[in-house]
Amino acid sequence: MLELLHIENIAIIEAADIEFAPGFNALTGETGAGKSIVIDSLSAVLGQRTSRELIRTGADKAFVSAAFSGVEPGLTEALGIQPEPDGTLLLQREIQTDGKNVCRINGRPVTVSQLRALGTRLLNIHGQHDGQQLLDEEQHIVYLDSFGKTEALINAYTEKYRHFTDIRRQISALQMDEAEKARRVDTLQYQIEELKRAKLKPGEEEELTARRGMLRNAEKFLDAVAGADYALNGDDSGGGALSALRQAQDALGGVRHLDDAFGQLYERLGEAYSEVYDIAATVEDKRGELDVSPGELDRVESRMDQLYRLKKKYGATVEDMLEYLHRCTEELAQIEDAGDTLARLEQELARAETDARQAAQALSDARKAAAERLTAQILAELQQLDMGKIRFAVDFAEKPLDSDGMDAVRFLMSANVGEELRPIHKIASGGELARIMLAMKNVLSEQDRVGTMVFDEVDTGVSGRAAQKVAEKMARISRRKQVLCVTHLPQLAAMADTHFSVEKGERNGRTYTEVRRLDREQRRQELARLTGGSHVSQTMLDGAEELLAQAEAFRAEL
C-alpha cells in the first residue's frame, strides 16, 4: 500500500506530506483547492507523462516521492532492485525546468519508462475520463481481453495473422494486369541490356581517371623519362651514371684487397650500381608505358562520358549500377516466374489463413467464456450499487480477420425493465455510467495484484441513494485493497476510514495548498460544508453526525 506521498513545488503546493492509511482514504476540498494536484503528483512519481509546467512558479525544480509498504520482491526483480527487508519501496522523481527528469527507486537511478512499468504494478488511477472510454466501443474488446487474460492467445494469433498478411502482400505485389506487366518487362529488359552492353567492371572509373590524367600529360612525362634515361644509361657513344659507377668500381678493384677502407668503398660502389641499375630499369618500364597509341585519350574520354550518362540513370558509382543490374535481373526473373510463384504463394496463403482462423477461433472462444464471467460479475456489482434492474451483456459479431482477431465486441445494457439491450452510449446517464465504470474497474481489479486503487472524482453525476451505494462499494473494495478517493460527495467522504482536507490559502503574497488529516470533529464540519456549502447550520452538522455514525456502523459490519 501507499504509505507516504511527499510533494515539493508542484503547482500551488509548496510542500506537503500525506500519510495515507490502510483501507479507505478520502480527499475533499473546495473546487480549485488542489485535490487534482495530489493526483497529478502521484501520476508523476509513477512515471506517467508530465510537463515542466507542473513546477511551482519561481522554483527551479519539482520533487515527488512515494513510499510503498508490503511490496513483494518479484515486482522489482527485473530492475535488479530489491525492496527493504520490511517490504518498503521508495519511488522518487525530480522534474527540472529544462525538461530533464531524475528518477530513483530505493535510491538507484532508473529511467522514466522503468518507473512507469513498476508504477502500473503498484497503483491504478481511475479518473473521470475512464467513463468516456467506456462509451468508446473500440475499448470494449480491450476491457474484455484484460479481464479474460487472453494475452497468450492474442500473441499466438498475432504471429499467425502477421504471416498470413505478409503472404497476402507478396501476392498483391505479383498480381499486376497484363498491360502493366508488359510495360514493366520492356523497361527491365531495356535497362538490363543497356547495362550489360556497357560491360561494367568494379574499380574501372578510378582506373580511367588515373589513365586520363597520365594521357593528358603524356608529352611532359615522356620528356622527363627520356632525360632520366639518358642521365642513367647515356647513349650509343657511352656515358651515363651506370657506366660511370662501373668505371669507378673497376678503378678501385685492384687495390680493394690491400686496404680495408678501399675494400669498403668498392663494396659501396657495387651496392650503388645495383640500386641505380634497378632505377634505370624502372625508368625504362615507365618509358614503355608512355608509348601511347594515337586516339587512346579520345577512347578514355568517350568511356568516361558513357559511364557519366549511365550513372545519371542507374547509380552514383559503377558498383551501384552493378547492384541495380542485379536487382533488375532478379525482378525480371520474378515476373517471368510469377505464375509458378503465385501458385505456390496461394497454396501457402490458404494454409496461413487456416492457421490464422484457428488461432482467431481459439481467441474468440476464450473471449466468449470470459464475457459470460464478466457479465455475471458486473451484474453482481451493479446489484450492490442499487442497479439491480439493469441488464448488461457482451455482444459479439464476426468480422473479417483483423489485427485483434475475428470479434467485434461491444457492451450492451438496458437501464429499465422491458427495454431492449442497446449500446451503452445510447442508454447510460452520467450517474449510471459512473457506477457501471466503478463496477467494471472493481471486477478488473480483482484480476491483478495492484494493492492501491485511486479514484479521481469518478462519482460525478451520482447523488442520493446511488451515492450511498457507491460509498458502500468503495468501503467493500477497501477491505481487500487500499483505496484513495477524491470526492465532492459527503456520503463517500463519511464512509472513509481516513479523511484528508485539501485547503487553499495565501501567505506572503503567494497561493499555497495544505493537506490536513481530519479528526472526527473536523470531519463533521467538512461533511456539513460538503452538504450545504460555506454557510453551515446546526441542522447540517446534525446531518453530518448522522452520516458519520451510519458509515461507522456499516464499516463495522464488513
Coordinates of C-alpha atoms in Angstrom, one line a residue:
M1 CA 0.0 0.0 0.0
L2 CA 0.9 3.7 -0.4
E3 CA 2.1 5.0 3.0
L4 CA 3.6 8.4 2.3
L5 CA 3.4 10.9 -0.5
H6 CA 5.9 13.8 -0.3
I7 CA 5.3 16.8 -2.7
E8 CA 7.6 19.8 -3.3
N9 CA 6.9 22.7 -5.7
I10 CA 4.1 21.0 -7.7
A11 CA 1.7 23.7 -9.0
I12 CA 0.4 25.6 -5.9
I13 CA 1.7 23.0 -3.4
E14 CA 5.0 24.3 -2.0
A15 CA 5.5 21.3 0.3
A16 CA 3.2 18.6 1.6
D17 CA 3.5 15.2 3.3
I18 CA 0.4 13.0 3.2
E19 CA 0.5 9.9 5.3
F20 CA -2.1 7.5 3.9
A21 CA -3.6 4.7 5.9
P22 CA -4.9 1.2 5.1
G23 CA -8.5 1.0 3.9
F24 CA -10.5 3.8 2.5
N25 CA -8.8 7.3 2.3
A26 CA -10.9 10.3 1.1
L27 CA -9.7 13.7 0.0
T28 CA -12.1 16.6 -0.1
G29 CA -11.9 20.3 -0.6
E30 CA -13.2 23.3 -2.4
T31 CA -13.1 23.3 -6.2
G32 CA -9.6 24.6 -7.2
A33 CA -8.1 23.9 -3.8
G34 CA -5.6 21.5 -5.3
K35 CA -7.1 18.0 -5.0
S36 CA -6.2 17.2 -8.6
I37 CA -2.6 18.3 -7.9
V38 CA -2.3 15.4 -5.4
I39 CA -3.4 13.0 -8.2
D40 CA -1.0 14.7 -10.7
S41 CA 1.8 14.3 -8.2
L42 CA 1.0 10.6 -7.8
S43 CA 0.9 10.2 -11.6
A44 CA 4.3 11.9 -11.9
V45 CA 6.1 9.7 -9.3
L46 CA 4.6 6.6 -11.0
G47 CA 6.3 7.6 -14.3
Q48 CA 3.3 8.9 -16.2
R49 CA 3.7 11.7 -18.8
T50 CA 4.1 15.1 -17.1
S51 CA 5.2 18.6 -18.0
R52 CA 7.6 21.2 -16.6
E53 CA 4.5 23.5 -16.4
L54 CA 3.7 21.5 -13.3
I55 CA 6.6 23.2 -11.5
R56 CA 5.6 25.8 -9.0
T57 CA 6.2 29.4 -10.3
G58 CA 9.6 30.6 -9.1
A59 CA 11.0 27.2 -8.4
D60 CA 13.8 25.6 -10.5
K61 CA 12.5 22.0 -10.0
A62 CA 9.7 19.9 -8.5
F63 CA 10.1 16.8 -6.5
V64 CA 7.8 13.9 -5.6
S65 CA 8.4 10.8 -3.6
A66 CA 6.1 7.9 -2.7
A67 CA 6.8 5.2 -0.1
F68 CA 5.1 1.9 -0.5
S69 CA 5.0 -0.9 2.1
G70 CA 4.5 -4.6 1.8
V71 CA 6.0 -4.8 -1.7
E72 CA 6.8 -8.3 -3.0
P73 CA 10.4 -8.7 -4.2
G74 CA 9.3 -10.1 -7.5
L75 CA 7.8 -6.8 -8.6
T76 CA 11.2 -5.2 -8.8
E77 CA 13.3 -8.2 -9.7
A78 CA 13.6 -7.3 -13.4
L79 CA 15.1 -3.9 -12.4
G80 CA 17.7 -5.5 -10.2
I81 CA 16.2 -3.7 -7.2
Q82 CA 15.1 -5.3 -4.0
P83 CA 12.7 -3.7 -1.5
E84 CA 13.9 -3.1 2.0
P85 CA 13.7 -6.2 4.3
D86 CA 10.3 -4.9 5.6
G87 CA 9.0 -4.6 2.1
T88 CA 9.4 -0.8 1.8
L89 CA 9.9 0.7 -1.7
L90 CA 10.7 4.4 -2.3
L91 CA 9.9 5.9 -5.7
Q92 CA 11.3 9.4 -6.4
R93 CA 11.1 11.8 -9.4
E94 CA 12.6 15.2 -9.8
I95 CA 11.3 17.4 -12.7
Q96 CA 13.6 20.2 -13.8
T97 CA 12.7 23.4 -15.6
D98 CA 14.9 22.3 -18.6
G99 CA 12.6 19.2 -19.1
K100 CA 15.1 16.7 -17.6
N101 CA 13.9 14.1 -15.1
V102 CA 15.8 12.3 -12.4
C103 CA 14.1 9.1 -11.2
R104 CA 15.1 6.8 -8.5
I105 CA 13.8 3.6 -6.9
N106 CA 15.3 2.9 -3.4
G107 CA 18.0 5.4 -4.3
R108 CA 19.1 3.7 -7.5
P109 CA 18.7 5.8 -10.7
V110 CA 16.2 4.4 -13.2
T111 CA 14.6 5.7 -16.5
V112 CA 11.1 7.2 -16.6
S113 CA 9.9 4.2 -18.6
Q114 CA 11.2 1.8 -15.9
L115 CA 9.5 3.9 -13.2
R116 CA 6.2 3.7 -15.2
A117 CA 6.5 0.0 -15.7
L118 CA 6.8 -0.5 -11.9
G119 CA 4.2 2.1 -11.1
T120 CA 1.5 0.4 -13.0
R121 CA 2.0 -2.7 -10.8
L122 CA 1.8 -0.8 -7.6
L123 CA -1.2 1.6 -8.1
N124 CA -4.1 2.2 -10.5
I125 CA -5.5 5.7 -11.1
H126 CA -9.1 5.8 -12.3
G127 CA -10.3 9.3 -13.4
Q128 CA -13.4 10.9 -14.9
H129 CA -12.2 10.2 -18.4
D130 CA -12.5 6.4 -17.8
G131 CA -16.2 6.8 -18.2
Q132 CA -15.7 8.3 -21.6
Q133 CA -13.5 5.3 -22.5
L134 CA -16.4 3.1 -21.6
L135 CA -18.5 4.9 -24.2
D136 CA -15.9 4.1 -26.9
E137 CA -16.8 0.7 -28.3
E138 CA -13.3 0.2 -29.6
Q139 CA -12.2 0.0 -26.0
H140 CA -14.7 -2.8 -25.1
I141 CA -12.6 -5.5 -26.5
V142 CA -9.6 -4.2 -24.6
Y143 CA -11.6 -4.4 -21.3
L144 CA -12.7 -7.9 -22.2
D145 CA -9.2 -9.1 -23.0
S146 CA -7.8 -7.6 -19.8
F147 CA -10.5 -9.4 -17.8
G148 CA -10.0 -12.7 -19.6
K149 CA -6.2 -12.6 -19.5
T150 CA -6.1 -13.6 -23.2
E151 CA -2.6 -12.2 -23.8
A152 CA -1.0 -15.6 -24.7
L153 CA -3.8 -16.4 -27.2
I154 CA -3.5 -12.8 -28.7
N155 CA 0.2 -13.3 -29.2
A156 CA -0.3 -16.7 -30.8
Y157 CA -2.9 -15.2 -33.2
T158 CA -0.9 -12.1 -33.9
E159 CA 2.1 -14.2 -35.1
K160 CA -0.1 -16.3 -37.5
Y161 CA -2.0 -13.2 -38.7
R162 CA 1.2 -11.4 -39.5
H163 CA 2.4 -14.4 -41.5
F164 CA -0.9 -14.5 -43.4
T165 CA -0.8 -10.8 -44.2
D166 CA 2.8 -11.0 -45.3
I167 CA 2.0 -13.7 -47.9
R168 CA -1.0 -11.7 -49.0
R169 CA 1.2 -8.7 -49.6
Q170 CA 3.6 -10.8 -51.7
I171 CA 0.7 -12.0 -53.8
S172 CA -0.6 -8.5 -54.3
A173 CA 2.9 -7.3 -55.4
L174 CA 3.0 -10.1 -58.1
Q175 CA -0.6 -9.6 -59.3
M176 CA -0.4 -6.9 -61.9
D177 CA -2.5 -6.7 -65.1
E178 CA -1.0 -7.9 -68.3
A179 CA -0.5 -4.4 -69.8
E180 CA 1.3 -3.2 -66.7
K181 CA 3.4 -6.4 -66.7
A182 CA 4.4 -6.0 -70.3
R183 CA 5.4 -2.4 -69.7
R184 CA 7.5 -3.4 -66.7
V185 CA 9.1 -6.3 -68.6
D186 CA 10.0 -4.0 -71.5
T187 CA 11.6 -1.4 -69.1
L188 CA 13.6 -4.1 -67.3
Q189 CA 14.8 -5.7 -70.4
Y190 CA 16.0 -2.4 -71.9
Q191 CA 17.8 -1.4 -68.7
I192 CA 19.4 -4.8 -68.3
E193 CA 20.6 -4.8 -71.9
E194 CA 22.0 -1.3 -71.7
L195 CA 23.9 -2.1 -68.5
K196 CA 25.2 -5.4 -69.9
R197 CA 26.4 -3.8 -73.1
A198 CA 28.4 -1.3 -71.0
K199 CA 30.4 -4.3 -69.6
L200 CA 30.9 -2.5 -66.3
K201 CA 33.8 -3.5 -64.1
P202 CA 34.3 -2.7 -60.4
G203 CA 37.0 0.0 -60.0
E204 CA 37.0 0.9 -63.7
E205 CA 36.2 4.5 -63.1
E206 CA 39.1 5.1 -60.8
E207 CA 41.5 3.4 -63.4
L208 CA 40.1 5.5 -66.2
T209 CA 40.5 8.7 -64.2
A210 CA 44.2 7.9 -63.5
R211 CA 44.8 6.9 -67.1
R212 CA 43.2 10.1 -68.4
G213 CA 45.4 12.2 -66.2
M214 CA 48.5 10.4 -67.5
L215 CA 47.5 10.7 -71.1
R216 CA 46.8 14.4 -70.9
N217 CA 50.4 15.0 -69.6
A218 CA 52.0 12.2 -71.7
E219 CA 54.4 14.6 -73.5
K220 CA 55.7 16.1 -70.3
F221 CA 56.1 12.6 -68.8
L222 CA 58.0 11.4 -71.9
D223 CA 60.4 14.3 -71.8
A224 CA 61.1 13.7 -68.1
V225 CA 61.6 9.9 -68.5
A226 CA 63.8 10.4 -71.6
G227 CA 66.0 12.8 -69.7
A228 CA 66.3 10.5 -66.7
D229 CA 67.0 7.5 -69.1
Y230 CA 69.8 9.5 -70.8
A231 CA 71.4 10.5 -67.5
L232 CA 71.3 6.9 -66.2
N233 CA 72.2 5.0 -69.4
G234 CA 73.8 7.5 -71.7
D235 CA 73.6 7.0 -75.5
D236 CA 75.2 4.8 -78.1
S237 CA 78.6 6.6 -77.6
G238 CA 78.6 5.8 -73.9
G239 CA 78.3 8.0 -70.8
G240 CA 75.6 7.9 -68.1
A241 CA 75.6 7.2 -64.4
L242 CA 75.6 3.4 -64.7
S243 CA 78.8 3.5 -66.8
A244 CA 80.5 6.0 -64.5
L245 CA 79.7 3.9 -61.4
R246 CA 81.1 0.8 -63.1
Q247 CA 84.3 2.6 -64.1
A248 CA 84.7 3.9 -60.5
Q249 CA 84.3 0.4 -59.1
D250 CA 86.7 -1.0 -61.7
A251 CA 89.3 1.7 -60.7
L252 CA 89.2 0.5 -57.1
G253 CA 89.2 -3.2 -57.9
G254 CA 93.0 -3.6 -58.0
V255 CA 93.5 -2.2 -54.5
R256 CA 90.5 -3.4 -52.6
H257 CA 92.5 -6.3 -51.1
L258 CA 95.3 -4.1 -50.0
D259 CA 93.4 -1.9 -47.6
D260 CA 90.0 -2.4 -45.8
A261 CA 88.9 1.1 -46.4
F262 CA 89.3 0.7 -50.2
G263 CA 87.5 -2.6 -49.9
Q264 CA 84.5 -1.0 -48.2
L265 CA 84.5 1.7 -50.9
Y266 CA 84.5 -1.0 -53.6
E267 CA 81.6 -2.7 -52.0
R268 CA 79.6 0.5 -51.6
L269 CA 80.1 1.3 -55.3
G270 CA 78.8 -2.1 -56.1
E271 CA 75.7 -1.5 -54.0
A272 CA 75.1 1.9 -55.5
Y273 CA 75.5 0.4 -59.0
S274 CA 72.8 -2.2 -58.2
E275 CA 70.4 0.4 -56.9
V276 CA 70.9 2.7 -59.9
Y277 CA 70.6 -0.2 -62.3
D278 CA 67.2 -1.0 -60.7
I279 CA 66.1 2.6 -61.0
A280 CA 67.2 2.7 -64.7
A281 CA 65.1 -0.5 -65.4
T282 CA 62.1 1.1 -63.7
V283 CA 62.5 4.3 -65.8
E284 CA 62.8 2.1 -68.9
D285 CA 59.5 0.4 -68.0
K286 CA 57.8 3.8 -67.5
R287 CA 59.0 4.8 -70.9
G288 CA 57.4 1.8 -72.3
E289 CA 54.1 2.6 -70.6
L290 CA 54.2 6.0 -72.1
D291 CA 54.2 4.6 -75.5
V292 CA 50.7 6.0 -76.2
S293 CA 48.8 4.8 -79.2
P294 CA 47.0 7.5 -81.3
G295 CA 43.4 8.1 -80.2
E296 CA 43.7 6.4 -76.8
L297 CA 42.9 9.7 -74.9
D298 CA 39.7 10.0 -77.1
R299 CA 38.7 6.4 -76.2
V300 CA 39.2 7.0 -72.5
E301 CA 37.3 10.3 -72.6
S302 CA 34.5 8.5 -74.5
R303 CA 34.3 5.7 -72.0
M304 CA 34.1 8.1 -69.1
D305 CA 31.4 10.1 -70.8
Q306 CA 29.4 6.8 -71.2
L307 CA 29.8 6.0 -67.6
Y308 CA 28.6 9.5 -66.6
R309 CA 25.4 9.1 -68.6
L310 CA 24.7 5.7 -67.1
K311 CA 25.3 7.0 -63.6
K312 CA 22.6 9.6 -64.0
K313 CA 20.1 6.8 -64.6
Y314 CA 21.3 3.8 -62.6
G315 CA 23.5 4.9 -59.7
A316 CA 26.3 7.1 -58.4
T317 CA 29.1 4.6 -58.9
V318 CA 29.9 1.6 -61.1
E319 CA 29.3 -0.6 -58.1
D320 CA 25.8 0.9 -57.6
M321 CA 25.0 0.3 -61.2
L322 CA 26.1 -3.3 -61.0
E323 CA 23.8 -3.7 -57.9
Y324 CA 20.9 -2.1 -59.8
L325 CA 21.6 -4.6 -62.7
H326 CA 21.4 -7.4 -60.2
R327 CA 18.0 -6.2 -58.8
C328 CA 16.6 -5.7 -62.3
T329 CA 17.6 -9.2 -63.3
E330 CA 16.0 -10.6 -60.1
E331 CA 12.8 -8.7 -60.6
L332 CA 12.5 -9.8 -64.3
A333 CA 13.0 -13.4 -63.2
Q334 CA 10.3 -13.0 -60.6
I335 CA 7.8 -11.5 -63.1
E336 CA 8.6 -14.2 -65.7
D337 CA 8.2 -16.9 -63.0
A338 CA 5.2 -15.1 -61.4
G339 CA 2.8 -17.8 -62.5
D340 CA 4.7 -20.5 -60.6
T341 CA 5.4 -18.2 -57.7
L342 CA 1.7 -17.1 -57.4
A343 CA 0.5 -20.7 -57.4
R344 CA 2.9 -21.6 -54.6
L345 CA 2.1 -18.5 -52.6
E346 CA -1.7 -19.0 -53.0
Q347 CA -1.2 -22.5 -51.5
E348 CA 0.8 -21.0 -48.6
L349 CA -1.9 -18.3 -48.2
A350 CA -4.6 -20.9 -47.9
R351 CA -2.6 -22.7 -45.2
A352 CA -1.7 -19.5 -43.4
E353 CA -5.4 -18.3 -43.4
T354 CA -6.5 -21.6 -41.9
D355 CA -3.9 -21.3 -39.2
A356 CA -4.9 -17.7 -38.5
R357 CA -8.6 -18.6 -38.4
Q358 CA -8.0 -21.4 -36.0
A359 CA -6.0 -19.1 -33.7
A360 CA -8.7 -16.4 -34.0
Q361 CA -11.4 -19.0 -33.2
A362 CA -9.4 -20.1 -30.1
L363 CA -9.2 -16.5 -29.0
S364 CA -12.8 -15.9 -29.7
D365 CA -13.9 -18.9 -27.6
A366 CA -11.8 -17.6 -24.7
R367 CA -13.3 -14.2 -25.1
K368 CA -16.9 -15.6 -25.1
A369 CA -16.1 -17.6 -22.0
A370 CA -14.6 -14.5 -20.3
A371 CA -17.7 -12.5 -21.4
E372 CA -20.0 -14.8 -19.5
R373 CA -17.9 -14.5 -16.3
L374 CA -17.6 -10.7 -16.8
T375 CA -21.4 -10.3 -17.3
A376 CA -22.1 -12.3 -14.2
Q377 CA -19.6 -10.3 -12.1
I378 CA -20.7 -6.9 -13.4
L379 CA -24.3 -7.7 -12.7
A380 CA -23.4 -8.7 -9.2
E381 CA -21.5 -5.5 -8.7
L382 CA -24.4 -3.4 -10.1
Q383 CA -26.8 -5.2 -7.7
Q384 CA -24.7 -3.8 -4.9
L385 CA -24.7 -0.4 -6.5
D386 CA -28.5 -0.3 -6.5
M387 CA -28.7 -1.0 -10.2
G388 CA -30.3 -4.5 -9.9
K389 CA -32.8 -3.8 -12.7
I390 CA -30.1 -3.0 -15.2
R391 CA -29.3 -5.7 -17.8
F392 CA -25.8 -5.9 -19.1
A393 CA -24.4 -8.1 -21.9
V394 CA -21.4 -8.5 -24.1
D395 CA -22.4 -8.6 -27.8
F396 CA -20.2 -10.5 -30.3
A397 CA -20.3 -10.1 -34.1
E398 CA -17.9 -11.8 -36.5
K399 CA -15.7 -9.6 -38.7
P400 CA -13.0 -10.2 -41.3
L401 CA -9.7 -11.2 -39.8
D402 CA -8.0 -8.1 -38.3
S403 CA -5.1 -7.3 -36.1
D404 CA -7.2 -8.1 -33.0
G405 CA -8.9 -11.2 -34.3
M406 CA -12.3 -12.0 -35.7
D407 CA -14.5 -10.5 -33.0
A408 CA -16.3 -7.1 -33.0
V409 CA -17.2 -6.7 -29.3
R410 CA -19.4 -4.1 -27.7
F411 CA -21.1 -3.8 -24.3
L412 CA -24.9 -3.5 -24.3
M413 CA -27.2 -2.6 -21.5
S414 CA -30.9 -1.9 -20.7
A415 CA -31.4 0.7 -18.0
N416 CA -35.1 0.0 -17.4
V417 CA -37.4 -3.1 -17.2
G418 CA -38.9 -4.0 -20.6
E419 CA -36.4 -2.1 -22.7
E420 CA -34.2 -3.9 -25.2
L421 CA -30.4 -4.1 -24.9
R422 CA -28.7 -1.2 -26.6
P423 CA -25.2 0.3 -26.8
I424 CA -24.1 1.9 -23.6
H425 CA -23.5 5.3 -25.2
K426 CA -27.2 5.4 -26.2
I427 CA -28.6 4.4 -22.8
A428 CA -26.4 5.3 -19.8
S429 CA -26.8 8.6 -18.0
G430 CA -23.8 10.2 -16.2
G431 CA -24.6 8.6 -12.9
E432 CA -25.3 5.2 -14.4
L433 CA -22.1 5.5 -16.4
A434 CA -20.1 6.2 -13.2
R435 CA -21.5 3.2 -11.4
I436 CA -21.0 0.9 -14.4
M437 CA -17.4 2.1 -14.7
L438 CA -16.9 1.5 -11.0
A439 CA -18.3 -2.0 -11.2
M440 CA -16.1 -2.8 -14.2
K441 CA -13.0 -1.3 -12.5
N442 CA -13.7 -3.4 -9.4
V443 CA -14.1 -6.5 -11.4
L444 CA -11.0 -5.9 -13.4
S445 CA -9.0 -5.0 -10.3
E446 CA -9.7 -8.5 -8.9
Q447 CA -7.6 -9.9 -11.7
D448 CA -4.4 -8.0 -10.8
R449 CA -2.2 -7.8 -7.8
V450 CA -2.1 -4.0 -7.6
G451 CA -2.5 -3.0 -3.9
T452 CA -3.8 0.6 -4.2
M453 CA -6.7 2.0 -6.3
V454 CA -7.1 5.7 -6.8
F455 CA -10.5 7.2 -7.8
D456 CA -10.3 10.8 -9.0
E457 CA -13.9 12.2 -8.9
V458 CA -15.4 9.1 -10.6
D459 CA -18.6 9.8 -8.7
T460 CA -19.5 12.7 -11.0
G461 CA -23.3 12.7 -11.7
V462 CA -24.1 10.5 -8.7
S463 CA -26.2 11.6 -5.9
G464 CA -28.7 10.5 -3.2
R465 CA -29.3 6.8 -2.8
A466 CA -26.9 6.0 -5.7
A467 CA -24.1 7.9 -3.9
Q468 CA -24.7 5.9 -0.8
K469 CA -24.3 2.7 -2.8
V470 CA -21.1 3.9 -4.4
A471 CA -19.8 4.7 -1.0
E472 CA -20.6 1.3 0.3
K473 CA -18.9 -0.3 -2.7
M474 CA -15.8 1.7 -2.1
A475 CA -15.8 0.6 1.5
R476 CA -16.0 -3.1 0.4
I477 CA -13.2 -2.6 -2.1
S478 CA -11.1 -1.0 0.6
R479 CA -11.2 -4.2 2.7
R480 CA -9.0 -6.0 0.2
K481 CA -7.2 -3.1 -1.4
Q482 CA -6.1 0.4 -0.3
V483 CA -8.5 3.0 -1.8
L484 CA -7.7 6.7 -2.3
C485 CA -10.7 8.7 -3.4
V486 CA -11.0 12.4 -4.4
T487 CA -14.7 13.3 -4.0
H488 CA -17.3 16.0 -3.5
L489 CA -19.9 13.6 -2.1
P490 CA -20.5 13.7 1.7
Q491 CA -21.6 10.0 1.5
L492 CA -18.2 8.9 0.2
A493 CA -16.2 11.1 2.5
A494 CA -18.2 9.8 5.5
M495 CA -17.5 6.2 4.6
A496 CA -13.7 6.7 4.5
D497 CA -11.5 5.3 7.3
T498 CA -9.2 8.3 6.9
H499 CA -10.3 11.7 5.7
F500 CA -8.0 14.5 4.3
S501 CA -9.0 18.1 3.6
V502 CA -7.2 19.9 0.8
E503 CA -7.3 23.7 1.5
K504 CA -6.0 26.7 -0.5
G505 CA -4.8 29.9 1.1
E506 CA -2.4 32.8 0.8
R507 CA 0.8 33.5 2.6
N508 CA 3.3 36.3 1.9
G509 CA 1.6 37.2 -1.4
R510 CA 1.7 33.6 -2.7
T511 CA -1.0 31.0 -3.0
Y512 CA -0.4 27.7 -1.3
T513 CA -2.2 24.4 -0.7
E514 CA -2.2 22.5 2.5
V515 CA -3.3 18.9 3.1
R516 CA -4.7 18.1 6.6
R517 CA -5.7 14.9 8.1
L518 CA -9.1 15.5 9.9
D519 CA -10.1 14.3 13.3
R520 CA -13.7 13.3 13.9
E521 CA -15.0 16.7 14.8
Q522 CA -13.2 18.2 11.8
R523 CA -14.8 15.6 9.6
R524 CA -18.2 16.5 10.9
Q525 CA -17.5 20.1 9.9
E526 CA -16.2 19.2 6.5
L527 CA -19.2 16.9 5.8
A528 CA -21.6 19.7 6.7
R529 CA -19.7 22.0 4.3
L530 CA -19.9 19.4 1.5
T531 CA -23.7 19.2 2.1
G532 CA -24.5 22.9 2.5
G533 CA -21.6 25.0 1.3
S534 CA -19.9 27.8 3.2
H535 CA -23.0 28.5 5.5
V536 CA -23.0 25.6 7.9
S537 CA -26.0 25.3 10.1
Q538 CA -26.6 23.2 13.2
T539 CA -29.1 21.1 11.2
M540 CA -26.3 20.4 8.6
L541 CA -23.9 19.5 11.5
D542 CA -26.5 17.1 12.9
G543 CA -27.0 15.5 9.5
A544 CA -23.2 15.1 9.1
E545 CA -23.0 13.4 12.5
E546 CA -25.7 11.0 11.5
L547 CA -23.9 10.3 8.2
L548 CA -20.7 9.6 10.1
A549 CA -22.5 7.3 12.6
Q550 CA -24.2 5.3 9.8
A551 CA -20.8 4.9 7.9
E552 CA -19.1 3.7 11.1
A553 CA -21.8 1.2 11.7
F554 CA -21.6 0.0 8.0
R555 CA -17.8 -0.4 8.2
A556 CA -18.1 -2.3 11.5
E557 CA -20.2 -4.9 9.8
L558 CA -17.7 -5.5 6.9

